[in-house]
PDB file of C-alpha atoms in Angstrom:
ATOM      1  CA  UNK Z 725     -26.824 -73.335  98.163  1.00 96.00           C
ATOM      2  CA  UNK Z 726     -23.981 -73.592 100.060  1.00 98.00           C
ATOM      3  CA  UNK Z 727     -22.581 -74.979 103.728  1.00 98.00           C
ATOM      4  CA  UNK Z 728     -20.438 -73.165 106.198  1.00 98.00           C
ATOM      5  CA  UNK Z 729     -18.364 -75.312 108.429  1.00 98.00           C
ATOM      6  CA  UNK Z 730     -17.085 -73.928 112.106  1.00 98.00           C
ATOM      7  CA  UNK Z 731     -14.230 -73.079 110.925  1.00 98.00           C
ATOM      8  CA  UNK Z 732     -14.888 -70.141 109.044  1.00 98.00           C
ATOM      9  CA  UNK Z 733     -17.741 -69.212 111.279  1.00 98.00           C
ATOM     10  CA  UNK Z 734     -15.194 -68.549 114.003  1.00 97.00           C
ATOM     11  CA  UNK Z 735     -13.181 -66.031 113.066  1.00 97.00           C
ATOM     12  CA  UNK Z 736     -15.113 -62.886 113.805  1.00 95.00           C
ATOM     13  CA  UNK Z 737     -14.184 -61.415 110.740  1.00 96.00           C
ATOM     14  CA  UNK Z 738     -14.835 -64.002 108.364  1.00 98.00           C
ATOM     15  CA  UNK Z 739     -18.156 -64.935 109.923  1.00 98.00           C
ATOM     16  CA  UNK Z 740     -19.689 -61.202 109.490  1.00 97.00           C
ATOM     17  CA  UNK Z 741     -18.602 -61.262 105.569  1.00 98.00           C
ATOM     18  CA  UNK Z 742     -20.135 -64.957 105.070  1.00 98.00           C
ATOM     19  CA  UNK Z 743     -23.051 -63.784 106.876  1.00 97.00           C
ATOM     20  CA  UNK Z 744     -23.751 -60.553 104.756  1.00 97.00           C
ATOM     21  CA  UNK Z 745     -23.133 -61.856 101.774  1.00 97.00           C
ATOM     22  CA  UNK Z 746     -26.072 -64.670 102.657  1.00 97.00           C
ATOM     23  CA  UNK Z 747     -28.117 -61.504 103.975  1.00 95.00           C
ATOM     24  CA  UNK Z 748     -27.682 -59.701 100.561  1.00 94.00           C
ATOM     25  CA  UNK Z 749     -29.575 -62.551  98.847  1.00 92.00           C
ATOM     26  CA  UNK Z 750     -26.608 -63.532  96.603  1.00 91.00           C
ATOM     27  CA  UNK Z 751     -26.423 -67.337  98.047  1.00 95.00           C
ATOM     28  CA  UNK Z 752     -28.443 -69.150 100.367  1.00 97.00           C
ATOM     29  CA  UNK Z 753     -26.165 -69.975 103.510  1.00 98.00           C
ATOM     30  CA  UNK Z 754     -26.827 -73.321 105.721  1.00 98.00           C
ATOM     31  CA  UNK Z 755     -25.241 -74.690 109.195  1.00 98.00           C
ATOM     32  CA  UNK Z 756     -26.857 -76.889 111.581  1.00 98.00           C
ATOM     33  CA  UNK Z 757     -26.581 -76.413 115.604  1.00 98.00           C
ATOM     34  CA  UNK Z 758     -24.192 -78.951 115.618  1.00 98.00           C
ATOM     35  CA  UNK Z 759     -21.703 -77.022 113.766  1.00 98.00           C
ATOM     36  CA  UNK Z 760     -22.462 -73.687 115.889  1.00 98.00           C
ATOM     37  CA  UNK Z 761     -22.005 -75.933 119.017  1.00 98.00           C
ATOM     38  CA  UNK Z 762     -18.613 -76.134 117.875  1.00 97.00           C
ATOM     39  CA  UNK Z 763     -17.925 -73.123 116.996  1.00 98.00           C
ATOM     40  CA  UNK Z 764     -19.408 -71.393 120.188  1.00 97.00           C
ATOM     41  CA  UNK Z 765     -17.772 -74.259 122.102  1.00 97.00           C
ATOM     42  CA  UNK Z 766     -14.318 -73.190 120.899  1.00 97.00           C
ATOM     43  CA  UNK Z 767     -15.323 -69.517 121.270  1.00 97.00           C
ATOM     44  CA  UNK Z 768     -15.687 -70.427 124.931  1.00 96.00           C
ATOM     45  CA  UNK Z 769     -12.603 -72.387 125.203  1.00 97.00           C
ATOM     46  CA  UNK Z 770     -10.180 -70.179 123.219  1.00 97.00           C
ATOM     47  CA  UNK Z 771     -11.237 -66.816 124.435  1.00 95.00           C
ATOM     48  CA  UNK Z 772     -12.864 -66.832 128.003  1.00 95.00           C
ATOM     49  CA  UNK Z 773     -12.728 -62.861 127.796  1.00 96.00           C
ATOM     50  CA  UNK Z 774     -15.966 -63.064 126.019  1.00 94.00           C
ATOM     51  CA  UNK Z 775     -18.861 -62.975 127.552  1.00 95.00           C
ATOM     52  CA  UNK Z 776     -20.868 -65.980 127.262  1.00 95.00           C
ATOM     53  CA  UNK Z 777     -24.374 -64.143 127.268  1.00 96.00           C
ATOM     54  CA  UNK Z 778     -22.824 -61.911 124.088  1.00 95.00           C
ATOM     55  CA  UNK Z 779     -21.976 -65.074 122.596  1.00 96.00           C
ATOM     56  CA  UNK Z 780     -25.333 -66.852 122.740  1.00 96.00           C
ATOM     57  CA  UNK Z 781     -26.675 -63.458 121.267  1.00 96.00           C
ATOM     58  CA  UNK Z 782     -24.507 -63.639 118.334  1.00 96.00           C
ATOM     59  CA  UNK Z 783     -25.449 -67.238 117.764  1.00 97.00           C
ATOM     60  CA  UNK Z 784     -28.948 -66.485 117.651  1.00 97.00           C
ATOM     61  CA  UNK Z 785     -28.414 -63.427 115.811  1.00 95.00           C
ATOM     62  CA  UNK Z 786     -26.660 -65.096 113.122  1.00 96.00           C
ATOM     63  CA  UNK Z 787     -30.080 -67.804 113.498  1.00 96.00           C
ATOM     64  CA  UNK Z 788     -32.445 -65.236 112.793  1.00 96.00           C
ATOM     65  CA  UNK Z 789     -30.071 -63.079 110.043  1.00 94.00           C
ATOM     66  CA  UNK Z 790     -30.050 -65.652 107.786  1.00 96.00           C
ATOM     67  CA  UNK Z 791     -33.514 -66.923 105.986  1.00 94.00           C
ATOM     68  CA  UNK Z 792     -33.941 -71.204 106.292  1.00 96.00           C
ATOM     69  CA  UNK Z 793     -30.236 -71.223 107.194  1.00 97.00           C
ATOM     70  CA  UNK Z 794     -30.359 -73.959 109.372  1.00 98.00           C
ATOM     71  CA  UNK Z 795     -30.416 -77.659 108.019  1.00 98.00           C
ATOM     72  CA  UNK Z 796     -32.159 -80.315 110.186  1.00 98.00           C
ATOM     73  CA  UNK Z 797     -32.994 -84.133 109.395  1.00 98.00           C
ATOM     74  CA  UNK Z 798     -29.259 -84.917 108.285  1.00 98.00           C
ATOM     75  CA  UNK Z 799     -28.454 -87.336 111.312  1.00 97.00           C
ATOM     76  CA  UNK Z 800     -29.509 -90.387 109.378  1.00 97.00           C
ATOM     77  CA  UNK Z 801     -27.001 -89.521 106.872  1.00 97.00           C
ATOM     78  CA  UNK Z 802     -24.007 -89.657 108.743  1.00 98.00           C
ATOM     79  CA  UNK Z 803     -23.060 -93.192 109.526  1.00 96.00           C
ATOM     80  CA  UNK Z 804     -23.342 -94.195 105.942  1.00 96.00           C
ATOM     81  CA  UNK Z 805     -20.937 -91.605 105.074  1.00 97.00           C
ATOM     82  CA  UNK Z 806     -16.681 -92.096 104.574  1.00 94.00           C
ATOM     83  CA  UNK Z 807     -14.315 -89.045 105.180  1.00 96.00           C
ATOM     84  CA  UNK Z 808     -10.542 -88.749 106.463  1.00 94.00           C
ATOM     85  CA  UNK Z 809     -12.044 -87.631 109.764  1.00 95.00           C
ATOM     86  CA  UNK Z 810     -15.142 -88.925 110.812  1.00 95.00           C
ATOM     87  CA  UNK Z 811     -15.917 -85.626 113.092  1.00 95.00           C
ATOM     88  CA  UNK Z 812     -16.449 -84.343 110.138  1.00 97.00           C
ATOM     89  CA  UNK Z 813     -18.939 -86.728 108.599  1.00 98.00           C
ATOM     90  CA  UNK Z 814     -22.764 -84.421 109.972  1.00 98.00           C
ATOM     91  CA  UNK Z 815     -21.226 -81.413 107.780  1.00 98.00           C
ATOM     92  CA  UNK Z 816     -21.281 -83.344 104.474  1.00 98.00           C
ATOM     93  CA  UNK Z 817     -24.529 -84.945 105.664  1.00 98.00           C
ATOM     94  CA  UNK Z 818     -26.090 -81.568 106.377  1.00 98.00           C
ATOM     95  CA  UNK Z 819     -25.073 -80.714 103.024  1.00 98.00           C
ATOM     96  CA  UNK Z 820     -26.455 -83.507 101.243  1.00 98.00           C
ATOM     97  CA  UNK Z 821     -29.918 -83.004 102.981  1.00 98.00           C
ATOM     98  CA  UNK Z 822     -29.667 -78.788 101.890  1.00 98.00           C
ATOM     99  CA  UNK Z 823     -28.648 -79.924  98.805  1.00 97.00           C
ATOM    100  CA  UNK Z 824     -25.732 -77.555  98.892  1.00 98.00           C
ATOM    101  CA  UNK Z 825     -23.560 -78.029  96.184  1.00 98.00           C
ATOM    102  CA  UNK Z 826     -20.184 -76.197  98.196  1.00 98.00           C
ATOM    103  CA  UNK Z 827     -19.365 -76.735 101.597  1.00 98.00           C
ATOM    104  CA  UNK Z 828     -16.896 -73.799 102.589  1.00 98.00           C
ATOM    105  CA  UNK Z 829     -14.637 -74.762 104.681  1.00 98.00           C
ATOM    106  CA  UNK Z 830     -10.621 -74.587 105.919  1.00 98.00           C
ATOM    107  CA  UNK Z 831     -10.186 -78.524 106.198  1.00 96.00           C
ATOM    108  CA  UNK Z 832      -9.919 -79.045 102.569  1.00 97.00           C
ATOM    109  CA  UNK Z 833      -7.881 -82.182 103.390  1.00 96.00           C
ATOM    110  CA  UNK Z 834     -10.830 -83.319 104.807  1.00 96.00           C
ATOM    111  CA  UNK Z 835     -13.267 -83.117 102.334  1.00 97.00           C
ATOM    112  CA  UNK Z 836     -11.419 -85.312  99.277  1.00 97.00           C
ATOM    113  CA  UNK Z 837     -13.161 -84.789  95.997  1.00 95.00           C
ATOM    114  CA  UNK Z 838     -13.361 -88.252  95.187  1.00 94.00           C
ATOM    115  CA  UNK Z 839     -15.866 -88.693  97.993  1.00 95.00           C
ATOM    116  CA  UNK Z 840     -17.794 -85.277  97.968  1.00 97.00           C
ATOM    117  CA  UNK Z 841     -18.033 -85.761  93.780  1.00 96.00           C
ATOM    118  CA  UNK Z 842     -20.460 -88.325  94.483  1.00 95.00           C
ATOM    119  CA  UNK Z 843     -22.747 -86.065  96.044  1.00 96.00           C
ATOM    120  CA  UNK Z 844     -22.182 -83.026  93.718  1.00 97.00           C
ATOM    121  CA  UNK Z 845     -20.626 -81.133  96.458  1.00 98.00           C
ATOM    122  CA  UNK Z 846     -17.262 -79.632  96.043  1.00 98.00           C
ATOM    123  CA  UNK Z 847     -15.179 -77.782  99.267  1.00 98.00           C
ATOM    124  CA  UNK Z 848     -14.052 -74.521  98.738  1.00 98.00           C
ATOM    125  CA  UNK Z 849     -11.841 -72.795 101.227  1.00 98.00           C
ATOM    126  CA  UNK Z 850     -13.125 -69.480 101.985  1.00 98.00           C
ATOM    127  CA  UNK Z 851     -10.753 -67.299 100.363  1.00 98.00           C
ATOM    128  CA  UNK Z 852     -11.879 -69.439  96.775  1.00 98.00           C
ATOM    129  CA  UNK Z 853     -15.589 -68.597  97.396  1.00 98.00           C
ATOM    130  CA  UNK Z 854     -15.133 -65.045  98.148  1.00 98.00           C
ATOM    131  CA  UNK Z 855     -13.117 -65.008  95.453  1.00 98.00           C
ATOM    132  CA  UNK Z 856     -15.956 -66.878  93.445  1.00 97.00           C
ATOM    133  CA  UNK Z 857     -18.392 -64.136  94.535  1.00 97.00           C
ATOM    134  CA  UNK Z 858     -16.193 -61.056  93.728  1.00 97.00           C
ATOM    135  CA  UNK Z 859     -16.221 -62.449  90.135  1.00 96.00           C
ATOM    136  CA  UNK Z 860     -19.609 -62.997  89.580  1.00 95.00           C
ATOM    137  CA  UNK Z 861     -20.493 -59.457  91.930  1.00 94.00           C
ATOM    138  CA  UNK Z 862     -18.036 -57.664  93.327  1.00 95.00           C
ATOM    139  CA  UNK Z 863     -20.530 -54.944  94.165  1.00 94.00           C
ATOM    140  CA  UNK Z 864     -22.293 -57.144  96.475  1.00 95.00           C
ATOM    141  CA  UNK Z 865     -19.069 -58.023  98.032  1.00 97.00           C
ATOM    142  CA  UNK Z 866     -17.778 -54.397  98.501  1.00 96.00           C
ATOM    143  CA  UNK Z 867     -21.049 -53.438 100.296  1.00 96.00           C
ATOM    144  CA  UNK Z 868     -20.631 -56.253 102.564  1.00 96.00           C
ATOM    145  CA  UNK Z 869     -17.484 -55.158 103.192  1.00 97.00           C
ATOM    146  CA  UNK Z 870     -18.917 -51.385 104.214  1.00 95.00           C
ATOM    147  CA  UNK Z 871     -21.698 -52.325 106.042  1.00 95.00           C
ATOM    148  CA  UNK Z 872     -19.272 -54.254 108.493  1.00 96.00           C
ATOM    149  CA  UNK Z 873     -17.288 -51.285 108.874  1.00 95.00           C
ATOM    150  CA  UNK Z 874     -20.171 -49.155 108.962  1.00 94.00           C
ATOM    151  CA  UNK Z 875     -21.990 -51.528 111.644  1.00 93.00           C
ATOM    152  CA  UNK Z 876     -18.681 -51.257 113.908  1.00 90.00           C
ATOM    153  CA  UNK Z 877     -18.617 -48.777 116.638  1.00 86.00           C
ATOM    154  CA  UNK Z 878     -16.463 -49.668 119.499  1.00 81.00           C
ATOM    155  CA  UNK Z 879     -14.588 -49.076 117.993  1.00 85.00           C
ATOM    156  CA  UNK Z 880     -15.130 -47.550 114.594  1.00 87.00           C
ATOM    157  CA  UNK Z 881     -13.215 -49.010 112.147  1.00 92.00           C
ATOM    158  CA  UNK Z 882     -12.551 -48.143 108.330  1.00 94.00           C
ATOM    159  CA  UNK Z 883     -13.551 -50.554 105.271  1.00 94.00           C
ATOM    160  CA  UNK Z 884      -9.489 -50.800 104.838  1.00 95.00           C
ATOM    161  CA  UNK Z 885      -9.647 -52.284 108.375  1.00 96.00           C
ATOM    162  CA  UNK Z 886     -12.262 -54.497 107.489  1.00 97.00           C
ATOM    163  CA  UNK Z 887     -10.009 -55.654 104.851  1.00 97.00           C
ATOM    164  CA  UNK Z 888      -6.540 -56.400 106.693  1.00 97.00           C
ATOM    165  CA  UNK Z 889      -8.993 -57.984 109.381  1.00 97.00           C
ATOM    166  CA  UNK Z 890     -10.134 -60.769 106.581  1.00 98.00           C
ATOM    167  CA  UNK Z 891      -6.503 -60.915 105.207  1.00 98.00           C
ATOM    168  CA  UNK Z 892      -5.678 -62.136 108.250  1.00 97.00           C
ATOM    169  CA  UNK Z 893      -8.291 -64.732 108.425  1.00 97.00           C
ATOM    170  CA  UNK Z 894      -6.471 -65.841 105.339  1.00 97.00           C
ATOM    171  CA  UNK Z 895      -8.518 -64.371 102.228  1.00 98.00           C
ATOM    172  CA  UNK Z 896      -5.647 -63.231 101.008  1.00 98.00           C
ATOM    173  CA  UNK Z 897      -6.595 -63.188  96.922  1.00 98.00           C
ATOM    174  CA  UNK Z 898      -9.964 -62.000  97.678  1.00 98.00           C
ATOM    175  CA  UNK Z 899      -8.804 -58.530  99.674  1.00 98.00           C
ATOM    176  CA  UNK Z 900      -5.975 -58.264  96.818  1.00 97.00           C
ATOM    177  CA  UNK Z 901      -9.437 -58.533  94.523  1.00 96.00           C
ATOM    178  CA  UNK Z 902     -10.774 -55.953  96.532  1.00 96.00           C
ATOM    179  CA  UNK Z 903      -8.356 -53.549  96.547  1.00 94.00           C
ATOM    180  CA  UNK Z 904      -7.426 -53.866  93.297  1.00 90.00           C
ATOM    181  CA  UNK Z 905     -10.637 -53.269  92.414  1.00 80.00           C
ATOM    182  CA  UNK Z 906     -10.563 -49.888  94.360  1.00 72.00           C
ATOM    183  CA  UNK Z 907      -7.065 -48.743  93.089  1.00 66.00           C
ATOM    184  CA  UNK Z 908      -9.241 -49.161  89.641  1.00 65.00           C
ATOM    185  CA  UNK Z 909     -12.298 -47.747  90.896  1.00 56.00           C
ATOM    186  CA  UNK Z 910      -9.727 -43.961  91.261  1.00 50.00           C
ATOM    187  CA  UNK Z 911      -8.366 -43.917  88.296  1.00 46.00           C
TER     188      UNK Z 911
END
């Protein structure tokens, strides 16, 4: 069981690879609203060239892509919780009600291990979990990787694209993985 925080639900990229690999069966992926408020919120803010209506269809997309992925009854939990920055306080509670034992997100920092060890939840940065999951299946990471090129139309794009798209989203060991993996996959 694991978390995703907003941050790595808004990069476009990033989002469709967490989201297939929670689609392929290989982990079972929780948010809550509130963190898809924020990340639709900044969507909004950060690039107004997108058309609101697409967005809210990609949010409840993502919703309905995703079996039981979103985590409810976790407000209680958040006062009586300590972190670095108390924004951040309803995405370790969510994760304590799922019972996920990794919240991946970008604001390590924010997260400290001394306080998530209690609860038997660790942060991971994206780039580590991917990682994580190439290890234990890269197959079902390569097929994620295909079916977002495959899915993309407008226009097409190539699973290399795919690739430089999530290095720049900053999984930068996991595409190395990847395409070592398909240098090896030639021979």
């Amino acid at each position: 069981m694991v978390l995703y925080d907003a941050n790595v639900l808004y990069p476009n990229a990033l989002r469709d690879l967490l989201l297939r690999i929670a689609q392929s069966g290989f982990v079972q992926a929780k948010w809550t609203d509130e963190i898809l408020d924020e990340v639709f919120r900044n969507l909004r803010k950060n690039r107004p060239d997108l058309d609101p209506r697409k967005l809210d269809r990609t949010r409840n997309l993502m919703n309905a892509s995703v079996r039981d992925c979103l985590v409810t009854g976790y407000e209680p939990l958040v006062a009586t919780l300590e972190l670095p920055d108390l924004d951040d306080r309803h995405v370790l509670a969510a994760a304590i009600k799922a019972q996920a034992r990794v919240i991946v997100t970008e604001n390590l920092r924010d997260f400290p291990e001394r306080v998530l060890g209690r609860w038997n939840v660790e942060a991971q940065s994206a780039d580590d979990f991917v990682l994580d999951r190439i290890e234990l299946s890269e197959r079902v990471v390569v097929e994620a990787v295909r079916r977002i090129a495959d899915a993309r139309r407008a226009p097409p794009v190539s699973a290399a694209e795919v690739l430089d798209a999530l290095e720049r989203c900053g999984l930068r060991k996991s595409v190395a993985a990847l395409r070592r993996g398909e240098e090896e996959g030639q021979e």
